[in-house]
Coordinates of C-alpha atoms and ligand atoms in Angstrom, one line a residue:
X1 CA 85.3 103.5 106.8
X2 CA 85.8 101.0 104.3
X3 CA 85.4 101.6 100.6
X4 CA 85.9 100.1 97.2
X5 CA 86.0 101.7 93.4
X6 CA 82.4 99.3 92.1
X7 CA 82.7 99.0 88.8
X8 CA 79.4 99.2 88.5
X9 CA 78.7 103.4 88.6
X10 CA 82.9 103.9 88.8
X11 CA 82.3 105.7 92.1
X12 CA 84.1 105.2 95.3
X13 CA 81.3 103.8 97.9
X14 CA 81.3 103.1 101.1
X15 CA 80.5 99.1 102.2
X16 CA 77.4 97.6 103.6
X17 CA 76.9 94.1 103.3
X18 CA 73.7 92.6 103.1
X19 CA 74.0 91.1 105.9
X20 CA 75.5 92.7 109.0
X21 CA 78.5 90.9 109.3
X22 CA 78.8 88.4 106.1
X23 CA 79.9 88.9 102.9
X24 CA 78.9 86.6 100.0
X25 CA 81.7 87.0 97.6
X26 CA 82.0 85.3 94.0
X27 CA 85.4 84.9 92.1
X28 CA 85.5 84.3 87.9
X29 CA 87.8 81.1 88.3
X30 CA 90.1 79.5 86.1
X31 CA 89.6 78.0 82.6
X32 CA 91.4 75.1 83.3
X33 CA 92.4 74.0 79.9
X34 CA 95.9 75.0 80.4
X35 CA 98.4 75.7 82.9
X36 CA 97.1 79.5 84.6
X37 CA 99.7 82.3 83.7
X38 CA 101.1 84.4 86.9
X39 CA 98.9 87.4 85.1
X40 CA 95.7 84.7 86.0
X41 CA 97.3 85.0 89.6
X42 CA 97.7 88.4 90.1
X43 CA 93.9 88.7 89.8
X44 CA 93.3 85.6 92.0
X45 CA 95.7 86.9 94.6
X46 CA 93.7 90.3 94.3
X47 CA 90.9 88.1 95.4
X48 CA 92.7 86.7 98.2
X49 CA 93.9 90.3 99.6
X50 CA 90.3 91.2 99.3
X51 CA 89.0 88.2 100.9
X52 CA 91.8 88.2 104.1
X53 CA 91.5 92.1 104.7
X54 CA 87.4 91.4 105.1
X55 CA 87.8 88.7 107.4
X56 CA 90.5 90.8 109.0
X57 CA 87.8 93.7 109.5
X58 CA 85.4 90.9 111.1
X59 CA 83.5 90.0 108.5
X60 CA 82.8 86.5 108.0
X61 CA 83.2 85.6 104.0
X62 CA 81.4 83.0 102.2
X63 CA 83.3 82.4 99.2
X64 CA 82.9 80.9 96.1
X65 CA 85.3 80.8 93.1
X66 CA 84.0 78.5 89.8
X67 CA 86.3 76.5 87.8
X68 CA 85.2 76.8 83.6
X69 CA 85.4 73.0 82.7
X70 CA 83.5 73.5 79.3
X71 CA 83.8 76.1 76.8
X72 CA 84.9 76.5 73.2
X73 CA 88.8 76.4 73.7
X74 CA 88.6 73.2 75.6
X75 CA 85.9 71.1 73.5
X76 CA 88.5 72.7 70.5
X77 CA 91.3 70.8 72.2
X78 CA 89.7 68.4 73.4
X79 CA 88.5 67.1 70.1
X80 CA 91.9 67.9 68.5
X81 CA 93.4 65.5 70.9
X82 CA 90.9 63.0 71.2
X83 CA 90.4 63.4 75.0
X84 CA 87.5 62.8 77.2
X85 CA 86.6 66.1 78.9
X86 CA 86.7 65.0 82.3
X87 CA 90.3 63.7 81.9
X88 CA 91.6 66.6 80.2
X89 CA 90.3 69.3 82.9
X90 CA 91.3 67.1 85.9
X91 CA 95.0 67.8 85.4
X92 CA 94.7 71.4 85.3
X93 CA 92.3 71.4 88.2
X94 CA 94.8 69.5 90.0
X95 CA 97.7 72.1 89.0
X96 CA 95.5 74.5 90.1
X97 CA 95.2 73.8 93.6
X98 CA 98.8 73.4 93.9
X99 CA 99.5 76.8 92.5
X100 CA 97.2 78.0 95.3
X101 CA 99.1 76.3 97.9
X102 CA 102.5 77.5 96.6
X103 CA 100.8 81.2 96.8
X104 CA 99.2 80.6 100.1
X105 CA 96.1 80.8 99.2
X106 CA 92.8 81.5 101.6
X107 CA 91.0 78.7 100.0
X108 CA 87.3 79.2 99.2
X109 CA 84.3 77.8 100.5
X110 CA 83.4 76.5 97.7
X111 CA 85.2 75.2 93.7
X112 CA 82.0 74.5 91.7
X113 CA 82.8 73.2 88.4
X114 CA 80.3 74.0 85.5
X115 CA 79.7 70.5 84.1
X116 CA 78.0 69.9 87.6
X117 CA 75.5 72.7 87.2
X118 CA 74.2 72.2 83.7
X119 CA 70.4 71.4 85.1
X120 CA 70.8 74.8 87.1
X121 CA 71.4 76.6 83.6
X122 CA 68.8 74.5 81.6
X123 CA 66.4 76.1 84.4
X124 CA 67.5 79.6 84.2
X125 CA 67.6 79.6 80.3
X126 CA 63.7 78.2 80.0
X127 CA 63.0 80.8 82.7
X128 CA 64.8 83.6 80.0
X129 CA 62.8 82.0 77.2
X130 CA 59.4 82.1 79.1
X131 CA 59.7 85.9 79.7
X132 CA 60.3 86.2 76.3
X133 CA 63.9 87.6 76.5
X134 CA 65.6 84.8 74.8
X135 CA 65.0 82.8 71.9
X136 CA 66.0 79.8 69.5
X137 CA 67.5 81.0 66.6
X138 CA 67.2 79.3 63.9
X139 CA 70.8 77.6 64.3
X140 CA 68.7 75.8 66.9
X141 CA 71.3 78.0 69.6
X142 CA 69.4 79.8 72.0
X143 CA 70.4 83.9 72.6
X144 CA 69.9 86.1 74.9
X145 CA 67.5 88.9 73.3
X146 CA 69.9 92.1 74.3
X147 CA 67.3 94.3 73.5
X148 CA 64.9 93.2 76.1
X149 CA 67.4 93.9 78.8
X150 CA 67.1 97.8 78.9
X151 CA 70.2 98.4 81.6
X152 CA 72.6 96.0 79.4
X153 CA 75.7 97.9 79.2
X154 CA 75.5 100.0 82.7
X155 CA 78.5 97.5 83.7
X156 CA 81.1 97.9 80.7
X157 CA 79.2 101.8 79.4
X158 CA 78.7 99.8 76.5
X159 CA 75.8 100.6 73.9
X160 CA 74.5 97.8 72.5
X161 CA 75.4 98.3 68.5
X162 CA 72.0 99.4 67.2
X163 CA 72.9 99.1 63.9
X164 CA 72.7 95.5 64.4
X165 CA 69.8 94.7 66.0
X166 CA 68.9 91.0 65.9
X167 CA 73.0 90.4 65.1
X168 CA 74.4 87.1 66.9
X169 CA 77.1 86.1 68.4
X170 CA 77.8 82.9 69.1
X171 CA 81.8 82.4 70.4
X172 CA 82.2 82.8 74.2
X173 CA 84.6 85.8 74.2
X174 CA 84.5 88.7 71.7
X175 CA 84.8 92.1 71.9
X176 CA 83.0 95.8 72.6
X177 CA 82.1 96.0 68.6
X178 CA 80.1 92.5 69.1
X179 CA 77.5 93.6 71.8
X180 CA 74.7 91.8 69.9
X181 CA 72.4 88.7 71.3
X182 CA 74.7 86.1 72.9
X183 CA 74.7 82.2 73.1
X184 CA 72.8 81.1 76.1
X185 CA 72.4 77.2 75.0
X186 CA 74.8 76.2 71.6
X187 CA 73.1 73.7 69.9
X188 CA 75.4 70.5 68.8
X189 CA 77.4 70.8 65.6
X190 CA 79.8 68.5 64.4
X191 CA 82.8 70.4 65.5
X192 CA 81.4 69.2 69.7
X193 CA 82.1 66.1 68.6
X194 CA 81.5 64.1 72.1
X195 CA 80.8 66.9 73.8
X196 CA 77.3 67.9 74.7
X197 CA 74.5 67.4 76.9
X198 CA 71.0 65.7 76.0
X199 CA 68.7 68.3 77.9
X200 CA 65.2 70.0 77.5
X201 CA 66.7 72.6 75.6
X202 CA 67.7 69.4 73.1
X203 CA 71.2 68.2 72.4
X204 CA 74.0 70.8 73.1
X205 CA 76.2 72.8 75.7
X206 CA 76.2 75.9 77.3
X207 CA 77.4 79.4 76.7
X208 CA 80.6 80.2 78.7
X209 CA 78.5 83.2 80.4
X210 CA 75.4 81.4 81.7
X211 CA 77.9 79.2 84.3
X212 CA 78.6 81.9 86.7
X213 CA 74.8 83.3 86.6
X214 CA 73.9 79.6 87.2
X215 CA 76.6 78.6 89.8
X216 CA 76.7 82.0 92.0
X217 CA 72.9 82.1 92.5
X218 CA 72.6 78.6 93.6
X219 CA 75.5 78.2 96.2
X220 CA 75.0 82.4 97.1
X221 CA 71.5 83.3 96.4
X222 CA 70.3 85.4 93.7
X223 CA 70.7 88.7 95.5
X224 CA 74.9 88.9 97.2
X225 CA 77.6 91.3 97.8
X226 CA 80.4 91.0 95.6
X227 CA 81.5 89.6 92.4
X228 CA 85.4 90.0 91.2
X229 CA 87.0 89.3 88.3
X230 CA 90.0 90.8 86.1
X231 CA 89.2 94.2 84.1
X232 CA 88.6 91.8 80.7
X233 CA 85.8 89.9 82.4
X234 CA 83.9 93.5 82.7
X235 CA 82.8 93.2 79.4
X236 CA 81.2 90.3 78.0
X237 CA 81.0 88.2 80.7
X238 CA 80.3 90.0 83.8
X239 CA 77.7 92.6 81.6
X240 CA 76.0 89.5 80.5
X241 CA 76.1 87.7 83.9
X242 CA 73.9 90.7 85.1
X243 CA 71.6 90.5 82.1
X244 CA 71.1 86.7 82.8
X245 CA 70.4 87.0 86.1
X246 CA 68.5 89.9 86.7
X247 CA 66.5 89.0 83.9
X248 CA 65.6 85.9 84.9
X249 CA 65.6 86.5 89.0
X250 CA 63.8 90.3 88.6
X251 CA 65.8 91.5 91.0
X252 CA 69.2 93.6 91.7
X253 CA 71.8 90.4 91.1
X254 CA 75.0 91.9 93.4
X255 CA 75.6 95.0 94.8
X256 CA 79.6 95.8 94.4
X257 CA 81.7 94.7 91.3
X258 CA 85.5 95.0 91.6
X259 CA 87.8 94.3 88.6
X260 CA 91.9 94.5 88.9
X261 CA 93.9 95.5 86.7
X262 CA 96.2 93.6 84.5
X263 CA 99.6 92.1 84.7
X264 CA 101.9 93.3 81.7
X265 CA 105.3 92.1 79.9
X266 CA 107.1 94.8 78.1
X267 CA 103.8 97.1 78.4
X268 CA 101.5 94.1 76.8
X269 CA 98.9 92.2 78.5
X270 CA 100.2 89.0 79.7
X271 CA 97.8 86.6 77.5
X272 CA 98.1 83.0 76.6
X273 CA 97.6 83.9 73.6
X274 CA 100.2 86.1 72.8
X275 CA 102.9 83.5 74.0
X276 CA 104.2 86.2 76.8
X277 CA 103.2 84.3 79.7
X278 CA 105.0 82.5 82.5
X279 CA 103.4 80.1 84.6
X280 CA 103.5 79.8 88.8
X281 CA 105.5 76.3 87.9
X282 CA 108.4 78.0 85.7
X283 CA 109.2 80.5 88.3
X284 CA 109.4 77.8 90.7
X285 CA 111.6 75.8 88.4
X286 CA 113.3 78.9 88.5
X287 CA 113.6 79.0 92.6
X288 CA 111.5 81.9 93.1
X289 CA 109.5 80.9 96.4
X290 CA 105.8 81.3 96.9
X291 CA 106.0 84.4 99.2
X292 CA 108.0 86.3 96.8
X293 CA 105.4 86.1 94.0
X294 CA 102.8 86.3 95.9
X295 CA 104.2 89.6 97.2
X296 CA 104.9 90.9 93.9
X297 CA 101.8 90.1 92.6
X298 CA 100.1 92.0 95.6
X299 CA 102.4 95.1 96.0
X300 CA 100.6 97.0 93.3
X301 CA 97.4 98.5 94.0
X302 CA 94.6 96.3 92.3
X303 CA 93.3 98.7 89.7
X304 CA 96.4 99.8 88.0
X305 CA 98.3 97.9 85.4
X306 CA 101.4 96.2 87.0
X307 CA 104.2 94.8 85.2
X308 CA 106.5 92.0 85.9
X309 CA 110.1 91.4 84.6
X310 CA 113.5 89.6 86.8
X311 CA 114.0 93.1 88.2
X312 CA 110.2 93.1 89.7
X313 CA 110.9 90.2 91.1
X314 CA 114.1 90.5 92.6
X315 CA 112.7 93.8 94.5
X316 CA 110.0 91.7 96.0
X317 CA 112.5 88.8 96.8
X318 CA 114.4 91.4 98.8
X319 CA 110.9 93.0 100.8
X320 CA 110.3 89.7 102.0
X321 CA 113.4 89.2 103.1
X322 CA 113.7 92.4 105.1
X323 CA 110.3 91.7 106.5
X324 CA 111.1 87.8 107.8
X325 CA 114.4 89.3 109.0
X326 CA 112.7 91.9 111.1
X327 CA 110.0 88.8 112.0
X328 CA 113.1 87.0 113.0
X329 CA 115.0 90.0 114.6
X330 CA 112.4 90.1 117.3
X331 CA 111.4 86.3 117.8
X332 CA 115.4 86.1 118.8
X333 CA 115.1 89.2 120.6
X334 CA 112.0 87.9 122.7
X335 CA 113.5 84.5 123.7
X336 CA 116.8 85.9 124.8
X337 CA 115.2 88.8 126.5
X338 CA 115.2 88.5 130.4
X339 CA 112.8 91.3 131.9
X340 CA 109.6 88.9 132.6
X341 CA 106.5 91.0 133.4
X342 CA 108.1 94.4 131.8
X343 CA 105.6 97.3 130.8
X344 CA 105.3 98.4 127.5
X345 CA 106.6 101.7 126.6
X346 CA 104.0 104.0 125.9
X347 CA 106.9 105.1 122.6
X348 CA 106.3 101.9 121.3
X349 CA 102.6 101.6 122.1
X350 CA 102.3 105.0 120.7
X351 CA 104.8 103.9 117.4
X352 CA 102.1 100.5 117.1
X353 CA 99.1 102.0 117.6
X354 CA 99.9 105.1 114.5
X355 CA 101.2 102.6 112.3
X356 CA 98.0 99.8 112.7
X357 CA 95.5 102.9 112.1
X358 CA 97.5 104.3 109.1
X359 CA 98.0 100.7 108.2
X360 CA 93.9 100.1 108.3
X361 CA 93.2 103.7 106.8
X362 CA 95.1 102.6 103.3
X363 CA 93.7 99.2 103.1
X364 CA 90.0 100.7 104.0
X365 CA 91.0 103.2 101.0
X366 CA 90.0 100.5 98.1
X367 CA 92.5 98.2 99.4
X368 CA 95.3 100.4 98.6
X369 CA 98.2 97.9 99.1
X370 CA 101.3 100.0 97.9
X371 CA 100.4 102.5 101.0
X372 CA 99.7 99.9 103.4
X373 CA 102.7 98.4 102.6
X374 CA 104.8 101.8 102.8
X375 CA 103.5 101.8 106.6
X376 CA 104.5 98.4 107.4
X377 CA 108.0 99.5 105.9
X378 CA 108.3 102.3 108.2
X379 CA 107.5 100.5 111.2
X380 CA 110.2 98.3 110.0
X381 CA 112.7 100.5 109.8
X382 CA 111.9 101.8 113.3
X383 CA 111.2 98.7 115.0
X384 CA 115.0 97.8 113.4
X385 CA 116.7 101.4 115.1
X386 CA 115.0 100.1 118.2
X387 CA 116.6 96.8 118.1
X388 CA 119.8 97.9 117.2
X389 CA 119.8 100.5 120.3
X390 CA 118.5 97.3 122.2
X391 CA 116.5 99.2 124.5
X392 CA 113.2 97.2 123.5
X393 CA 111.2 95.5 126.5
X394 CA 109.5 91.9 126.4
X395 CA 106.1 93.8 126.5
X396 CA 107.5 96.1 123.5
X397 CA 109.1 93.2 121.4
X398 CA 105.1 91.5 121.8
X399 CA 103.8 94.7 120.0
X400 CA 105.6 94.8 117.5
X401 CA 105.3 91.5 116.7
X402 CA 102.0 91.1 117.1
X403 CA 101.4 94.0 114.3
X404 CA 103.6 92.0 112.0
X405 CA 101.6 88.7 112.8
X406 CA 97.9 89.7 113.2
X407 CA 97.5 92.9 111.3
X408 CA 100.4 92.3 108.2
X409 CA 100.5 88.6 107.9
X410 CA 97.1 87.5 108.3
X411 CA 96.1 89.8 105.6
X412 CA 99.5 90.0 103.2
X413 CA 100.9 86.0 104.1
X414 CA 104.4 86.4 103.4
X415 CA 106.1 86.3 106.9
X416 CA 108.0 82.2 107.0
X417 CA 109.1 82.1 110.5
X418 CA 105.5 81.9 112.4
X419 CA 105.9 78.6 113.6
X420 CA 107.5 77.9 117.0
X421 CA 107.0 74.2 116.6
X422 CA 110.0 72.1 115.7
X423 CA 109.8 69.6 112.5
X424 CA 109.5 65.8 113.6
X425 CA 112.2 63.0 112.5
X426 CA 111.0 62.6 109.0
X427 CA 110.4 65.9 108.3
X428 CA 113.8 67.0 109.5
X429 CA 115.5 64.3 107.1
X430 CA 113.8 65.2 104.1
X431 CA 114.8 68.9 104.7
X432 CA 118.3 67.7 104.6
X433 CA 117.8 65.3 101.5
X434 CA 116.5 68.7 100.5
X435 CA 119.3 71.0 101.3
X436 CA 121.5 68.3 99.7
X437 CA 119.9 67.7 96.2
X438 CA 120.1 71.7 96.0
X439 CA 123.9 71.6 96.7
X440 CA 123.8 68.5 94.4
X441 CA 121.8 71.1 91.8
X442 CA 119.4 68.0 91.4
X443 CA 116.3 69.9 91.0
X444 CA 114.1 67.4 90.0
X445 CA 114.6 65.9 93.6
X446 CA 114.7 69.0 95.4
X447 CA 111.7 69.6 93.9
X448 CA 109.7 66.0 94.9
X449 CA 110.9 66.7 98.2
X450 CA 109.3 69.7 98.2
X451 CA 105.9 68.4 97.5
X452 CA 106.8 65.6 99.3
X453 CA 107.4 68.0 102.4
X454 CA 104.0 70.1 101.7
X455 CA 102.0 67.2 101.8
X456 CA 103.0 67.0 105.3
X457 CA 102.0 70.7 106.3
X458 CA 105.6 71.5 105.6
X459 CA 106.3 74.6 103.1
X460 CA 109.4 74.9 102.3
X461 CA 111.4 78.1 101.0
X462 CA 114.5 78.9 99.5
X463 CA 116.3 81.8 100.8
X464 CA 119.5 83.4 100.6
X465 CA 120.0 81.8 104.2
X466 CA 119.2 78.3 102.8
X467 CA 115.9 76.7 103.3
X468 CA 113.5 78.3 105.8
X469 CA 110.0 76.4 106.5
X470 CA 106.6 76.9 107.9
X471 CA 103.6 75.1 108.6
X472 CA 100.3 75.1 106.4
X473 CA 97.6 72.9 106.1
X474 CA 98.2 69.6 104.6
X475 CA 97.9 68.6 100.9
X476 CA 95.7 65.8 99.3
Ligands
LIG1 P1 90.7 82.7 82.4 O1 91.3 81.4 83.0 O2 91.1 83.1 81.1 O3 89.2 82.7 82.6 O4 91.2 83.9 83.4 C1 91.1 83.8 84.8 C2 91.2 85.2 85.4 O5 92.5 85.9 85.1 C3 90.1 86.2 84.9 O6 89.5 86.9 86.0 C4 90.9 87.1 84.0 O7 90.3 88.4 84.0 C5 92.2 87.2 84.7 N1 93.4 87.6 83.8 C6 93.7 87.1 82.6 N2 94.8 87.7 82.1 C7 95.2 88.6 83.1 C8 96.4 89.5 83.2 N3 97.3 89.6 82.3 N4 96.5 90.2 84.4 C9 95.5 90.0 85.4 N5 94.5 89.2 85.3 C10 94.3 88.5 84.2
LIG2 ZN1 82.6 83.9 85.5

């Protein structure tokens, strides 16, 4: 039975969709104002894990993740700089997607950006205002009237400060102690400069919150199944989500919330703003390959902190490896092995069979990674005793791999030697420009010619057995 922790009631629950069969699920994207930090990533790659392991149980997933392309740390540097908006976002959009392909990313249906959904917010802010639970303060800013919401807090177990009644806030993000009436609509004030939108609601821009209310009920409807996001998006921005949307829609706005946990540096939350961060680009500067952090980043179960440090990583360099050896092990094993039309042995069936249900059992149990992982380590180790004794049939060496292939890599995308296809001419001689500028240490080449390879469906890894390579969908 699958279940997840929702946030929303902190109870383990079983899951139903809405729809048999479909899940409508809505990621918090990036703020793309800056390069994301690998702490951004570890909740995006929750997402992914999330997203893979539904599909793997059957569901079809519609999926749509929003990228924040206006809010009050952009239009800051923005202004500072003396950039046009568009521009200034672009780039980070653009880093962005490459970050997702380096992590091997299930893309989503769907990247809305918010600037393209400002008449969708105009509409659900005069719908607040009509029922009376928002207002124009006097600012010319319209709020949201917290008071007029009565389950505002059941997200976060906040209580709206009484003390303050009729208290505003008007920055995007602030904390617990600042639950008063929030910026729906800000209006213009020198400090926007260029920035701002000539509307009904009069000249201005939006709140940070109103985006997701605005872009998740268009593109999913105003009723779906799941909405993710890291633990700091819990409270304001998911708690205010809900107030916007069920108090303009009337009705229950999604049924399961799941938040992950943070990444940490020397037990402190990895935050731009604390100047601990690393990005996905630095650690590929660095040579770590995409598998390895992605793996990292996935091996600790979602809603516990997790921390990262050279040692984190080099553990999860050194998992991958043992997987795409054992991946390798038996792709050798299978071409060289002789006994066409062989039966399987009912050890190994038996061996396959206990490991994919234990396998399913941990990730049905809130998507309990570290366990599901601990099963597919097993089976390695088994599967490895097996090969050694080299008493393994064709039918066997199939099983096995097809665990490793259908179950483990469609959900956890780590394993690099799937493809049976050889590389064409001009793929094969940019490998060995490749391999060359490495020995060479000329990393700025090494590095073109990796993007230069990945834009032709060719990912490229770095290993301790040189570079190892496998086929993904092409880059723009
Ligand atoms: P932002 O670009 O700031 O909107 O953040 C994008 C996502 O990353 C949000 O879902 C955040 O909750 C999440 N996030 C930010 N910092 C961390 C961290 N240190 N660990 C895990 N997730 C984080
Ligand atoms: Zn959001």
């Amino acid at each position: 039975m699958l279940q997840f922790t929702n946030t929303l009631g902190h109870k383990l629950e079983q899951f139903v969709p809405i729809k048999e069969g479909e899940v409508r699920l809505y990621t918090c994207g990036p703020t793309v104002w800056n390069f994301p930090h690998i702490g951004n990533y570890r909740t995006f790659l929750f997402e992914d894990l999330l997203k893979r392991y539904l599909k793997y149980r059957g569901f079809s997933v519609i999926h749509v993740m929003n990228l924040t392309d206006v809010d009050d740390r952009i239009i800051k540097v923005c202004n500072e700089k003396g950039v046009e908006l568009g521009e200034f976002t672009e780039r980070y959009a653009r880093a962005f997607f490459e970050d997702l392909n380096f992590l091997r990313v299930d893309l989503a249906d769907n990247y809305p950006r918010a600037t393209d959904y400002i008449n969708e917010m105009v509409v659900i802010i005069q719908g607040l205002m009509r029922k009376g639970i928002a207002y124009r303060g006097e600012d010319g800013s319209i709020y949201y009237s917290i008071s007029k919401f009565p389950r505002y807090g059941e997200l976060s177990g906040i209580k709206p400060n009484e003390l303050k009644v009729g208290a505003r806030v008007r920055v995007d993000d602030y904390g617990k102690d600042s639950a008063e009436d929030f910026a729906l609509w800000k209006a213009w004030d020198a400090n926007d400069g260029k920035i701002f939108w000539e509307t009904q609601l009069g000249k201005g821009r939006p709140g940070w919150h109103i985006e997701c209310s605005a872009m998740s009920m268009k593109l999913l409807g105003e009723h779906f199944d799941m909405h993710t996001g890291g633990v700091d998006n819990i409270f304001p921005h998911h708690e205010n989500e809900i107030a916007q949307s069920e108090g303009f829609a009337g009705k229950r706005f999604v049924n399961y919330w799941l938040h992950c946990e943070h990444l940490l540096v020397n037990e402190t939350k990895m935050a731009k703003r604390l100047g601990n961060f690393v990005t996905v680009v630095d650690l590929r500067e660095r040579g770590v390959d995409g598998a390895t952090l992605r793996y990292f980043l996935l091996s600790g179960h979602y809603r516990y902190q997790l921390s990262f440090s050279d040692n984190s990583l080099e553990q999860a360099s050194g998992s991958v490896r043992r997987i795409n050896e054992f991946v390798s092990r038996l792709e050798d094993s299978l071409k060289s092995s002789k006994d066409e039309g062989s039966s399987l042995d009912s050890d190994t069936a038996m061996l396959v069979e206990t490991a994919r249900a234990r396998y399913v059992s941990a990730l049905d149990n809130d998507l309990d990674a570290p366990d599901a992982l601990a099963v597919v380590f097993d089976l390695i180790s088994e599967g490895n005793r097996m090969l050694d004794r080299g008493d393994l049939s064709r039918r066997s060496l199939e099983a096995f791999l097809e665990f490793m292939r259908k179950d483990f890599d469609s959900v956890f995308a780590v394993v690099s030697t799937l493809s049976d296809e050889s590389l064409g001419e001009l793929e094969s001689r940019l490998l060995e420009e490749r391999k060359a500028a490495r020995r060479a240490k000329d990393w700025k080449t090494s590095d073109e010619l990796r993007n230069r390879l990945l834009s032709l469906g060719v990912e490229v890894q770095d290993t301790h057995d040189g570079q190892k390579w496998r086929r993904v969908s092409k880059t723009r």
